[in-house]
Amino acid sequence: MTILPEWIAVDDYLNNLLVPTDDVLEHILAESQAADIPAMNVSPNQGKFLQLMVQICGARTVLEIGTLTGYSAIWMARALPPDGRLITLEFEAAYAALARQHFERAGLTDKILVREGNAVETLPQLAEEQTGPFDMIFVDADKPNNPTYFEWSLKLSRPGTLIILDNVVRRGEVINPRSDDPRVQGTQRVLAMIAAEPRVSATALQLVGSKGYDGFALIRVQ
Ligand code: DHB
Ligand code: MG
């Protein structure tokens, strides 16, 4: 993947100025590299962006679809009020186990609940249990299921809920109508659904940086 050196240098510059980090977050990034965990975590300034969104929304309940090893969840959970809760869904048992360790280390076990399993199954369970509605939802799991994740996110929302969807640009592949990559197709389908959905107002932003060239969609439930 093309990552221009200046994208990394500017991310470093901005992060040094604006995004103080700490041992737990540094540990997660170092461990990901050392343990060959795919570098699918958000970057530090994206993590801080998610944290600011939690604060700006005044969110008390956050749902995350796709924990990986918990980097973004820690950023978001730290902005929750004392009675706030974040539920994060993870398919890979090994990642969920690491995430639990990290939440412990971050002192966030009372705020974060990890639900292990296929989110296609755990999302209907959450609805069944009447968990929610959530104030903010971050969708960052396997991309072919993005349409399903968006449908359930809507069901678990209320008017005013902010849904953020990661990886909507994929190095520009999102505009390739002949892409045979199921991850790109999942993203193209979900963007078409969002466009046709009268209950939401949305935009999407291209991003470059240490994670390459990708983007976020921001969706407000009306
Ligand atoms: C991939 C997934 C992500 O969530 C991400 O942020 C970057 C890459 C991937 O599946 O390749
Ligand atoms: Mg992502």
PDB file of C-alpha atoms and ligand atoms in Angstrom:
ATOM      1  CA  MET A   1       0.000   0.000   0.000  1.00  0.00           C
ATOM      2  CA  THR A   2       1.296   3.433  -0.892  1.00  0.00           C
ATOM      3  CA  ILE A   3       2.000   5.574   2.137  1.00  0.00           C
ATOM      4  CA  LEU A   4       3.885   8.730   1.189  1.00  0.00           C
ATOM      5  CA  PRO A   5       6.697   9.665   3.628  1.00  0.00           C
ATOM      6  CA  GLU A   6       5.212  13.126   4.136  1.00  0.00           C
ATOM      7  CA  TRP A   7       1.887  11.606   5.265  1.00  0.00           C
ATOM      8  CA  ILE A   8       3.729   9.812   8.042  1.00  0.00           C
ATOM      9  CA  ALA A   9       5.866  12.851   8.882  1.00  0.00           C
ATOM     10  CA  VAL A  10       2.794  15.113   9.113  1.00  0.00           C
ATOM     11  CA  ASP A  11       0.926  12.561  11.271  1.00  0.00           C
ATOM     12  CA  ASP A  12       3.987  12.416  13.554  1.00  0.00           C
ATOM     13  CA  TYR A  13       4.088  16.215  13.713  1.00  0.00           C
ATOM     14  CA  LEU A  14       0.369  16.568  14.475  1.00  0.00           C
ATOM     15  CA  ASN A  15       0.378  13.709  16.972  1.00  0.00           C
ATOM     16  CA  ASN A  16       3.381  15.139  18.817  1.00  0.00           C
ATOM     17  CA  LEU A  17       1.606  18.471  19.078  1.00  0.00           C
ATOM     18  CA  LEU A  18      -1.965  17.453  19.759  1.00  0.00           C
ATOM     19  CA  VAL A  19      -2.309  13.787  20.665  1.00  0.00           C
ATOM     20  CA  PRO A  20      -0.580  12.864  23.902  1.00  0.00           C
ATOM     21  CA  THR A  21      -0.541   9.113  24.283  1.00  0.00           C
ATOM     22  CA  ASP A  22       0.400   6.762  27.101  1.00  0.00           C
ATOM     23  CA  ASP A  23       1.934   3.411  28.001  1.00  0.00           C
ATOM     24  CA  VAL A  24      -1.165   1.304  27.344  1.00  0.00           C
ATOM     25  CA  LEU A  25      -1.799   2.745  23.898  1.00  0.00           C
ATOM     26  CA  GLU A  26       1.912   2.576  22.990  1.00  0.00           C
ATOM     27  CA  HIS A  27       2.028  -1.002  24.218  1.00  0.00           C
ATOM     28  CA  ILE A  28      -0.880  -2.017  21.963  1.00  0.00           C
ATOM     29  CA  LEU A  29       0.782  -0.564  18.866  1.00  0.00           C
ATOM     30  CA  ALA A  30       4.174  -2.118  19.711  1.00  0.00           C
ATOM     31  CA  GLU A  31       2.568  -5.493  20.453  1.00  0.00           C
ATOM     32  CA  SER A  32       0.639  -5.413  17.160  1.00  0.00           C
ATOM     33  CA  GLN A  33       3.881  -5.010  15.244  1.00  0.00           C
ATOM     34  CA  ALA A  34       5.792  -7.593  17.271  1.00  0.00           C
ATOM     35  CA  ALA A  35       2.997 -10.191  17.190  1.00  0.00           C
ATOM     36  CA  ASP A  36       2.141  -9.758  13.509  1.00  0.00           C
ATOM     37  CA  ILE A  37      -1.373  -8.608  14.315  1.00  0.00           C
ATOM     38  CA  PRO A  38      -2.757  -6.975  11.133  1.00  0.00           C
ATOM     39  CA  ALA A  39      -2.292  -3.189  11.286  1.00  0.00           C
ATOM     40  CA  MET A  40      -6.032  -2.553  11.130  1.00  0.00           C
ATOM     41  CA  ASN A  41      -6.119  -0.355  14.238  1.00  0.00           C
ATOM     42  CA  VAL A  42      -6.915   3.326  13.825  1.00  0.00           C
ATOM     43  CA  SER A  43      -3.989   5.761  14.045  1.00  0.00           C
ATOM     44  CA  PRO A  44      -3.405   7.898  17.175  1.00  0.00           C
ATOM     45  CA  ASN A  45      -4.970  11.036  15.690  1.00  0.00           C
ATOM     46  CA  GLN A  46      -7.937   8.994  14.444  1.00  0.00           C
ATOM     47  CA  GLY A  47      -8.291   7.527  17.945  1.00  0.00           C
ATOM     48  CA  LYS A  48      -8.315  11.030  19.380  1.00  0.00           C
ATOM     49  CA  PHE A  49     -10.889  12.006  16.738  1.00  0.00           C
ATOM     50  CA  LEU A  50     -13.162   9.183  17.923  1.00  0.00           C
ATOM     51  CA  GLN A  51     -12.631  10.285  21.514  1.00  0.00           C
ATOM     52  CA  LEU A  52     -13.616  13.859  20.648  1.00  0.00           C
ATOM     53  CA  MET A  53     -16.728  12.562  18.874  1.00  0.00           C
ATOM     54  CA  VAL A  54     -17.774  10.712  22.046  1.00  0.00           C
ATOM     55  CA  GLN A  55     -17.372  13.947  23.985  1.00  0.00           C
ATOM     56  CA  ILE A  56     -19.043  16.183  21.402  1.00  0.00           C
ATOM     57  CA  CYS A  57     -22.028  13.798  21.234  1.00  0.00           C
ATOM     58  CA  GLY A  58     -22.125  13.664  25.020  1.00  0.00           C
ATOM     59  CA  ALA A  59     -22.300   9.909  24.505  1.00  0.00           C
ATOM     60  CA  ARG A  60     -22.999   7.695  27.509  1.00  0.00           C
ATOM     61  CA  THR A  61     -23.370   4.483  25.507  1.00  0.00           C
ATOM     62  CA  VAL A  62     -21.078   3.477  22.648  1.00  0.00           C
ATOM     63  CA  LEU A  63     -21.173   0.369  20.465  1.00  0.00           C
ATOM     64  CA  GLU A  64     -18.093  -0.721  18.555  1.00  0.00           C
ATOM     65  CA  ILE A  65     -18.290  -3.416  15.870  1.00  0.00           C
ATOM     66  CA  GLY A  66     -14.762  -4.843  15.461  1.00  0.00           C
ATOM     67  CA  THR A  67     -12.569  -4.617  18.575  1.00  0.00           C
ATOM     68  CA  LEU A  68      -9.310  -5.997  17.191  1.00  0.00           C
ATOM     69  CA  THR A  69      -7.107  -5.622  20.286  1.00  0.00           C
ATOM     70  CA  GLY A  70      -8.918  -2.655  21.767  1.00  0.00           C
ATOM     71  CA  TYR A  71      -6.972   0.412  20.658  1.00  0.00           C
ATOM     72  CA  SER A  72      -9.944   2.487  19.442  1.00  0.00           C
ATOM     73  CA  ALA A  73     -12.149   1.248  22.306  1.00  0.00           C
ATOM     74  CA  ILE A  74      -9.689   2.652  24.847  1.00  0.00           C
ATOM     75  CA  TRP A  75      -9.666   6.038  23.133  1.00  0.00           C
ATOM     76  CA  MET A  76     -13.473   6.165  23.123  1.00  0.00           C
ATOM     77  CA  ALA A  77     -14.096   4.686  26.582  1.00  0.00           C
ATOM     78  CA  ARG A  78     -11.811   7.231  28.205  1.00  0.00           C
ATOM     79  CA  ALA A  79     -14.200   9.987  27.150  1.00  0.00           C
ATOM     80  CA  LEU A  80     -17.254   8.337  28.709  1.00  0.00           C
ATOM     81  CA  PRO A  81     -18.793   9.757  31.875  1.00  0.00           C
ATOM     82  CA  PRO A  82     -18.482   7.682  35.080  1.00  0.00           C
ATOM     83  CA  ASP A  83     -21.680   5.750  34.341  1.00  0.00           C
ATOM     84  CA  GLY A  84     -20.878   5.410  30.612  1.00  0.00           C
ATOM     85  CA  ARG A  85     -20.517   2.037  28.895  1.00  0.00           C
ATOM     86  CA  LEU A  86     -18.898   0.800  25.687  1.00  0.00           C
ATOM     87  CA  ILE A  87     -19.815  -2.577  24.222  1.00  0.00           C
ATOM     88  CA  THR A  88     -17.348  -3.892  21.670  1.00  0.00           C
ATOM     89  CA  LEU A  89     -17.910  -6.915  19.405  1.00  0.00           C
ATOM     90  CA  GLU A  90     -15.045  -9.157  18.264  1.00  0.00           C
ATOM     91  CA  PHE A  91     -15.056 -12.366  16.227  1.00  0.00           C
ATOM     92  CA  GLU A  92     -11.470 -13.546  16.833  1.00  0.00           C
ATOM     93  CA  ALA A  93     -11.074 -15.117  20.281  1.00  0.00           C
ATOM     94  CA  ALA A  94      -7.345 -14.327  20.366  1.00  0.00           C
ATOM     95  CA  TYR A  95      -7.966 -10.634  19.675  1.00  0.00           C
ATOM     96  CA  ALA A  96     -10.783 -10.476  22.235  1.00  0.00           C
ATOM     97  CA  ALA A  97      -8.443 -11.998  24.858  1.00  0.00           C
ATOM     98  CA  LEU A  98      -5.746  -9.423  24.121  1.00  0.00           C
ATOM     99  CA  ALA A  99      -8.313  -6.638  24.192  1.00  0.00           C
ATOM    100  CA  ARG A 100      -9.504  -7.739  27.651  1.00  0.00           C
ATOM    101  CA  GLN A 101      -5.898  -7.631  28.887  1.00  0.00           C
ATOM    102  CA  HIS A 102      -5.514  -4.129  27.491  1.00  0.00           C
ATOM    103  CA  PHE A 103      -8.753  -2.894  29.079  1.00  0.00           C
ATOM    104  CA  GLU A 104      -7.533  -4.259  32.400  1.00  0.00           C
ATOM    105  CA  ARG A 105      -4.229  -2.480  31.987  1.00  0.00           C
ATOM    106  CA  ALA A 106      -6.067   0.742  31.104  1.00  0.00           C
ATOM    107  CA  GLY A 107      -8.301   0.468  34.191  1.00  0.00           C
ATOM    108  CA  LEU A 108     -11.390   0.350  31.971  1.00  0.00           C
ATOM    109  CA  THR A 109     -12.907  -3.041  32.817  1.00  0.00           C
ATOM    110  CA  ASP A 110     -15.895  -1.375  34.486  1.00  0.00           C
ATOM    111  CA  LYS A 111     -16.622   0.680  31.347  1.00  0.00           C
ATOM    112  CA  ILE A 112     -15.948  -1.753  28.490  1.00  0.00           C
ATOM    113  CA  LEU A 113     -17.772  -5.000  27.793  1.00  0.00           C
ATOM    114  CA  VAL A 114     -16.309  -7.322  25.133  1.00  0.00           C
ATOM    115  CA  ARG A 115     -18.852  -9.559  23.355  1.00  0.00           C
ATOM    116  CA  GLU A 116     -17.009 -12.325  21.578  1.00  0.00           C
ATOM    117  CA  GLY A 117     -18.551 -13.903  18.502  1.00  0.00           C
ATOM    118  CA  ASN A 118     -19.807 -13.160  15.027  1.00  0.00           C
ATOM    119  CA  ALA A 119     -21.370  -9.684  15.111  1.00  0.00           C
ATOM    120  CA  VAL A 120     -23.965 -10.859  12.577  1.00  0.00           C
ATOM    121  CA  GLU A 121     -25.264 -12.950  15.491  1.00  0.00           C
ATOM    122  CA  THR A 122     -24.423 -10.764  18.479  1.00  0.00           C
ATOM    123  CA  LEU A 123     -26.103  -7.648  17.022  1.00  0.00           C
ATOM    124  CA  PRO A 124     -29.573  -9.283  16.913  1.00  0.00           C
ATOM    125  CA  GLN A 125     -28.905 -10.547  20.459  1.00  0.00           C
ATOM    126  CA  LEU A 126     -28.234  -6.995  21.631  1.00  0.00           C
ATOM    127  CA  ALA A 127     -31.506  -5.889  20.043  1.00  0.00           C
ATOM    128  CA  GLU A 128     -33.336  -8.852  21.612  1.00  0.00           C
ATOM    129  CA  GLU A 129     -31.915  -7.976  25.038  1.00  0.00           C
ATOM    130  CA  GLN A 130     -33.019  -4.370  24.465  1.00  0.00           C
ATOM    131  CA  THR A 131     -29.469  -3.139  24.905  1.00  0.00           C
ATOM    132  CA  GLY A 132     -29.363   0.313  23.443  1.00  0.00           C
ATOM    133  CA  PRO A 133     -30.151   2.595  21.828  1.00  0.00           C
ATOM    134  CA  PHE A 134     -26.526   3.665  21.590  1.00  0.00           C
ATOM    135  CA  ASP A 135     -25.482   7.299  21.445  1.00  0.00           C
ATOM    136  CA  MET A 136     -22.545   6.533  19.131  1.00  0.00           C
ATOM    137  CA  ILE A 137     -21.581   3.503  17.026  1.00  0.00           C
ATOM    138  CA  PHE A 138     -18.202   2.828  15.414  1.00  0.00           C
ATOM    139  CA  VAL A 139     -18.278   0.231  12.624  1.00  0.00           C
ATOM    140  CA  ASP A 140     -14.805  -1.153  11.887  1.00  0.00           C
ATOM    141  CA  ALA A 141     -15.093  -4.918  11.346  1.00  0.00           C
ATOM    142  CA  ASP A 142     -15.015  -7.204   8.286  1.00  0.00           C
ATOM    143  CA  LYS A 143     -16.056  -5.051   5.339  1.00  0.00           C
ATOM    144  CA  PRO A 144     -18.179  -7.568   3.369  1.00  0.00           C
ATOM    145  CA  ASN A 145     -20.705  -7.457   6.237  1.00  0.00           C
ATOM    146  CA  ASN A 146     -20.899  -3.655   6.337  1.00  0.00           C
ATOM    147  CA  PRO A 147     -24.463  -3.599   4.935  1.00  0.00           C
ATOM    148  CA  THR A 148     -25.641  -5.917   7.737  1.00  0.00           C
ATOM    149  CA  TYR A 149     -23.721  -3.925  10.352  1.00  0.00           C
ATOM    150  CA  PHE A 150     -25.313  -0.702   9.138  1.00  0.00           C
ATOM    151  CA  GLU A 151     -28.816  -2.216   9.258  1.00  0.00           C
ATOM    152  CA  TRP A 152     -28.331  -3.334  12.856  1.00  0.00           C
ATOM    153  CA  SER A 153     -26.661  -0.068  13.795  1.00  0.00           C
ATOM    154  CA  LEU A 154     -29.809   1.719  12.652  1.00  0.00           C
ATOM    155  CA  LYS A 155     -31.985  -0.635  14.731  1.00  0.00           C
ATOM    156  CA  LEU A 156     -29.799   0.057  17.767  1.00  0.00           C
ATOM    157  CA  SER A 157     -29.943   3.837  17.255  1.00  0.00           C
ATOM    158  CA  ARG A 158     -32.145   6.740  18.291  1.00  0.00           C
ATOM    159  CA  PRO A 159     -32.585  10.103  16.570  1.00  0.00           C
ATOM    160  CA  GLY A 160     -29.268  11.908  17.040  1.00  0.00           C
ATOM    161  CA  THR A 161     -27.085   8.774  17.186  1.00  0.00           C
ATOM    162  CA  LEU A 162     -23.769   9.208  15.375  1.00  0.00           C
ATOM    163  CA  ILE A 163     -22.597   6.216  13.341  1.00  0.00           C
ATOM    164  CA  ILE A 164     -18.985   6.284  12.115  1.00  0.00           C
ATOM    165  CA  LEU A 165     -17.898   3.812   9.462  1.00  0.00           C
ATOM    166  CA  ASP A 166     -14.189   3.189   8.860  1.00  0.00           C
ATOM    167  CA  ASN A 167     -12.377   2.386   5.626  1.00  0.00           C
ATOM    168  CA  VAL A 168     -14.822   3.799   3.102  1.00  0.00           C
ATOM    169  CA  VAL A 169     -12.214   4.895   0.533  1.00  0.00           C
ATOM    170  CA  ARG A 170      -9.734   2.009   0.367  1.00  0.00           C
ATOM    171  CA  ARG A 171      -7.039   3.742  -1.675  1.00  0.00           C
ATOM    172  CA  GLY A 172      -9.704   5.029  -4.035  1.00  0.00           C
ATOM    173  CA  GLU A 173     -10.933   1.530  -4.931  1.00  0.00           C
ATOM    174  CA  VAL A 174     -14.413   2.548  -3.740  1.00  0.00           C
ATOM    175  CA  ILE A 175     -15.017   4.243  -7.113  1.00  0.00           C
ATOM    176  CA  ASN A 176     -14.061   1.132  -9.115  1.00  0.00           C
ATOM    177  CA  PRO A 177     -17.422  -0.279 -10.289  1.00  0.00           C
ATOM    178  CA  ARG A 178     -15.698  -3.481 -11.434  1.00  0.00           C
ATOM    179  CA  SER A 179     -13.866  -4.208  -8.190  1.00  0.00           C
ATOM    180  CA  ASP A 180     -14.078  -7.907  -7.388  1.00  0.00           C
ATOM    181  CA  ASP A 181     -12.803  -7.372  -3.831  1.00  0.00           C
ATOM    182  CA  PRO A 182     -15.668  -8.325  -1.472  1.00  0.00           C
ATOM    183  CA  ARG A 183     -14.373  -5.744   1.028  1.00  0.00           C
ATOM    184  CA  VAL A 184     -14.708  -2.963  -1.538  1.00  0.00           C
ATOM    185  CA  GLN A 185     -18.085  -4.306  -2.652  1.00  0.00           C
ATOM    186  CA  GLY A 186     -19.303  -4.362   0.975  1.00  0.00           C
ATOM    187  CA  THR A 187     -18.327  -0.732   1.329  1.00  0.00           C
ATOM    188  CA  GLN A 188     -19.890   0.276  -1.996  1.00  0.00           C
ATOM    189  CA  ARG A 189     -23.126  -1.443  -0.981  1.00  0.00           C
ATOM    190  CA  VAL A 190     -23.279   0.178   2.422  1.00  0.00           C
ATOM    191  CA  LEU A 191     -22.643   3.641   0.963  1.00  0.00           C
ATOM    192  CA  ALA A 192     -25.501   3.072  -1.514  1.00  0.00           C
ATOM    193  CA  MET A 193     -27.756   2.003   1.365  1.00  0.00           C
ATOM    194  CA  ILE A 194     -26.821   5.090   3.373  1.00  0.00           C
ATOM    195  CA  ALA A 195     -27.498   7.303   0.339  1.00  0.00           C
ATOM    196  CA  ALA A 196     -30.963   5.764  -0.096  1.00  0.00           C
ATOM    197  CA  GLU A 197     -31.852   5.786   3.626  1.00  0.00           C
ATOM    198  CA  PRO A 198     -34.217   8.655   4.492  1.00  0.00           C
ATOM    199  CA  ARG A 199     -33.631   8.200   8.236  1.00  0.00           C
ATOM    200  CA  VAL A 200     -30.010   9.389   8.076  1.00  0.00           C
ATOM    201  CA  SER A 201     -27.935  12.367   7.040  1.00  0.00           C
ATOM    202  CA  ALA A 202     -24.385  11.489   6.030  1.00  0.00           C
ATOM    203  CA  THR A 203     -21.084  12.544   4.582  1.00  0.00           C
ATOM    204  CA  ALA A 204     -17.741  10.860   4.014  1.00  0.00           C
ATOM    205  CA  LEU A 205     -14.209  12.190   4.199  1.00  0.00           C
ATOM    206  CA  GLN A 206     -11.021  11.015   2.516  1.00  0.00           C
ATOM    207  CA  LEU A 207      -8.099  10.652   4.894  1.00  0.00           C
ATOM    208  CA  VAL A 208      -4.372  10.230   4.332  1.00  0.00           C
ATOM    209  CA  GLY A 209      -1.770   9.569   6.989  1.00  0.00           C
ATOM    210  CA  SER A 210       0.238   6.842   8.623  1.00  0.00           C
ATOM    211  CA  LYS A 211      -2.517   4.347   7.742  1.00  0.00           C
ATOM    212  CA  GLY A 212      -2.331   5.180   4.031  1.00  0.00           C
ATOM    213  CA  TYR A 213      -5.259   6.506   1.978  1.00  0.00           C
ATOM    214  CA  ASP A 214      -8.722   5.716   3.302  1.00  0.00           C
ATOM    215  CA  GLY A 215     -11.697   7.476   4.881  1.00  0.00           C
ATOM    216  CA  PHE A 216     -14.486   7.743   7.424  1.00  0.00           C
ATOM    217  CA  ALA A 217     -18.230   8.066   6.773  1.00  0.00           C
ATOM    218  CA  LEU A 218     -20.149  10.088   9.374  1.00  0.00           C
ATOM    219  CA  ILE A 219     -23.825   9.276   9.622  1.00  0.00           C
ATOM    220  CA  ARG A 220     -26.377  10.999  11.845  1.00  0.00           C
ATOM    221  CA  VAL A 221     -29.649   9.237  12.522  1.00  0.00           C
ATOM    222  CA  GLN A 222     -32.523  11.719  12.074  1.00  0.00           C
TER     223      GLN A 222
HETATM  224  C1  DHB B   1      -8.405  -3.293   6.918  1.00  0.00           C
HETATM  225  C2  DHB B   1      -9.400  -3.152   7.872  1.00  0.00           C
HETATM  226  C3  DHB B   1      -9.465  -2.012   8.633  1.00  0.00           C
HETATM  227  O1  DHB B   1     -10.451  -1.830   9.546  1.00  0.00           O
HETATM  228  C4  DHB B   1      -8.549  -0.986   8.460  1.00  0.00           C
HETATM  229  O2  DHB B   1      -8.701   0.134   9.221  1.00  0.00           O
HETATM  230  C5  DHB B   1      -7.546  -1.116   7.531  1.00  0.00           C
HETATM  231  C6  DHB B   1      -7.480  -2.271   6.753  1.00  0.00           C
HETATM  232  C7  DHB B   1      -8.363  -4.512   6.082  1.00  0.00           C
HETATM  233  O3  DHB B   1      -9.254  -5.358   6.213  1.00  0.00           O
HETATM  234  O4  DHB B   1      -7.450  -4.638   5.284  1.00  0.00           O
HETATM  235 MG    MG B   2     -10.631   0.187  10.069  1.00  0.00          MG
END
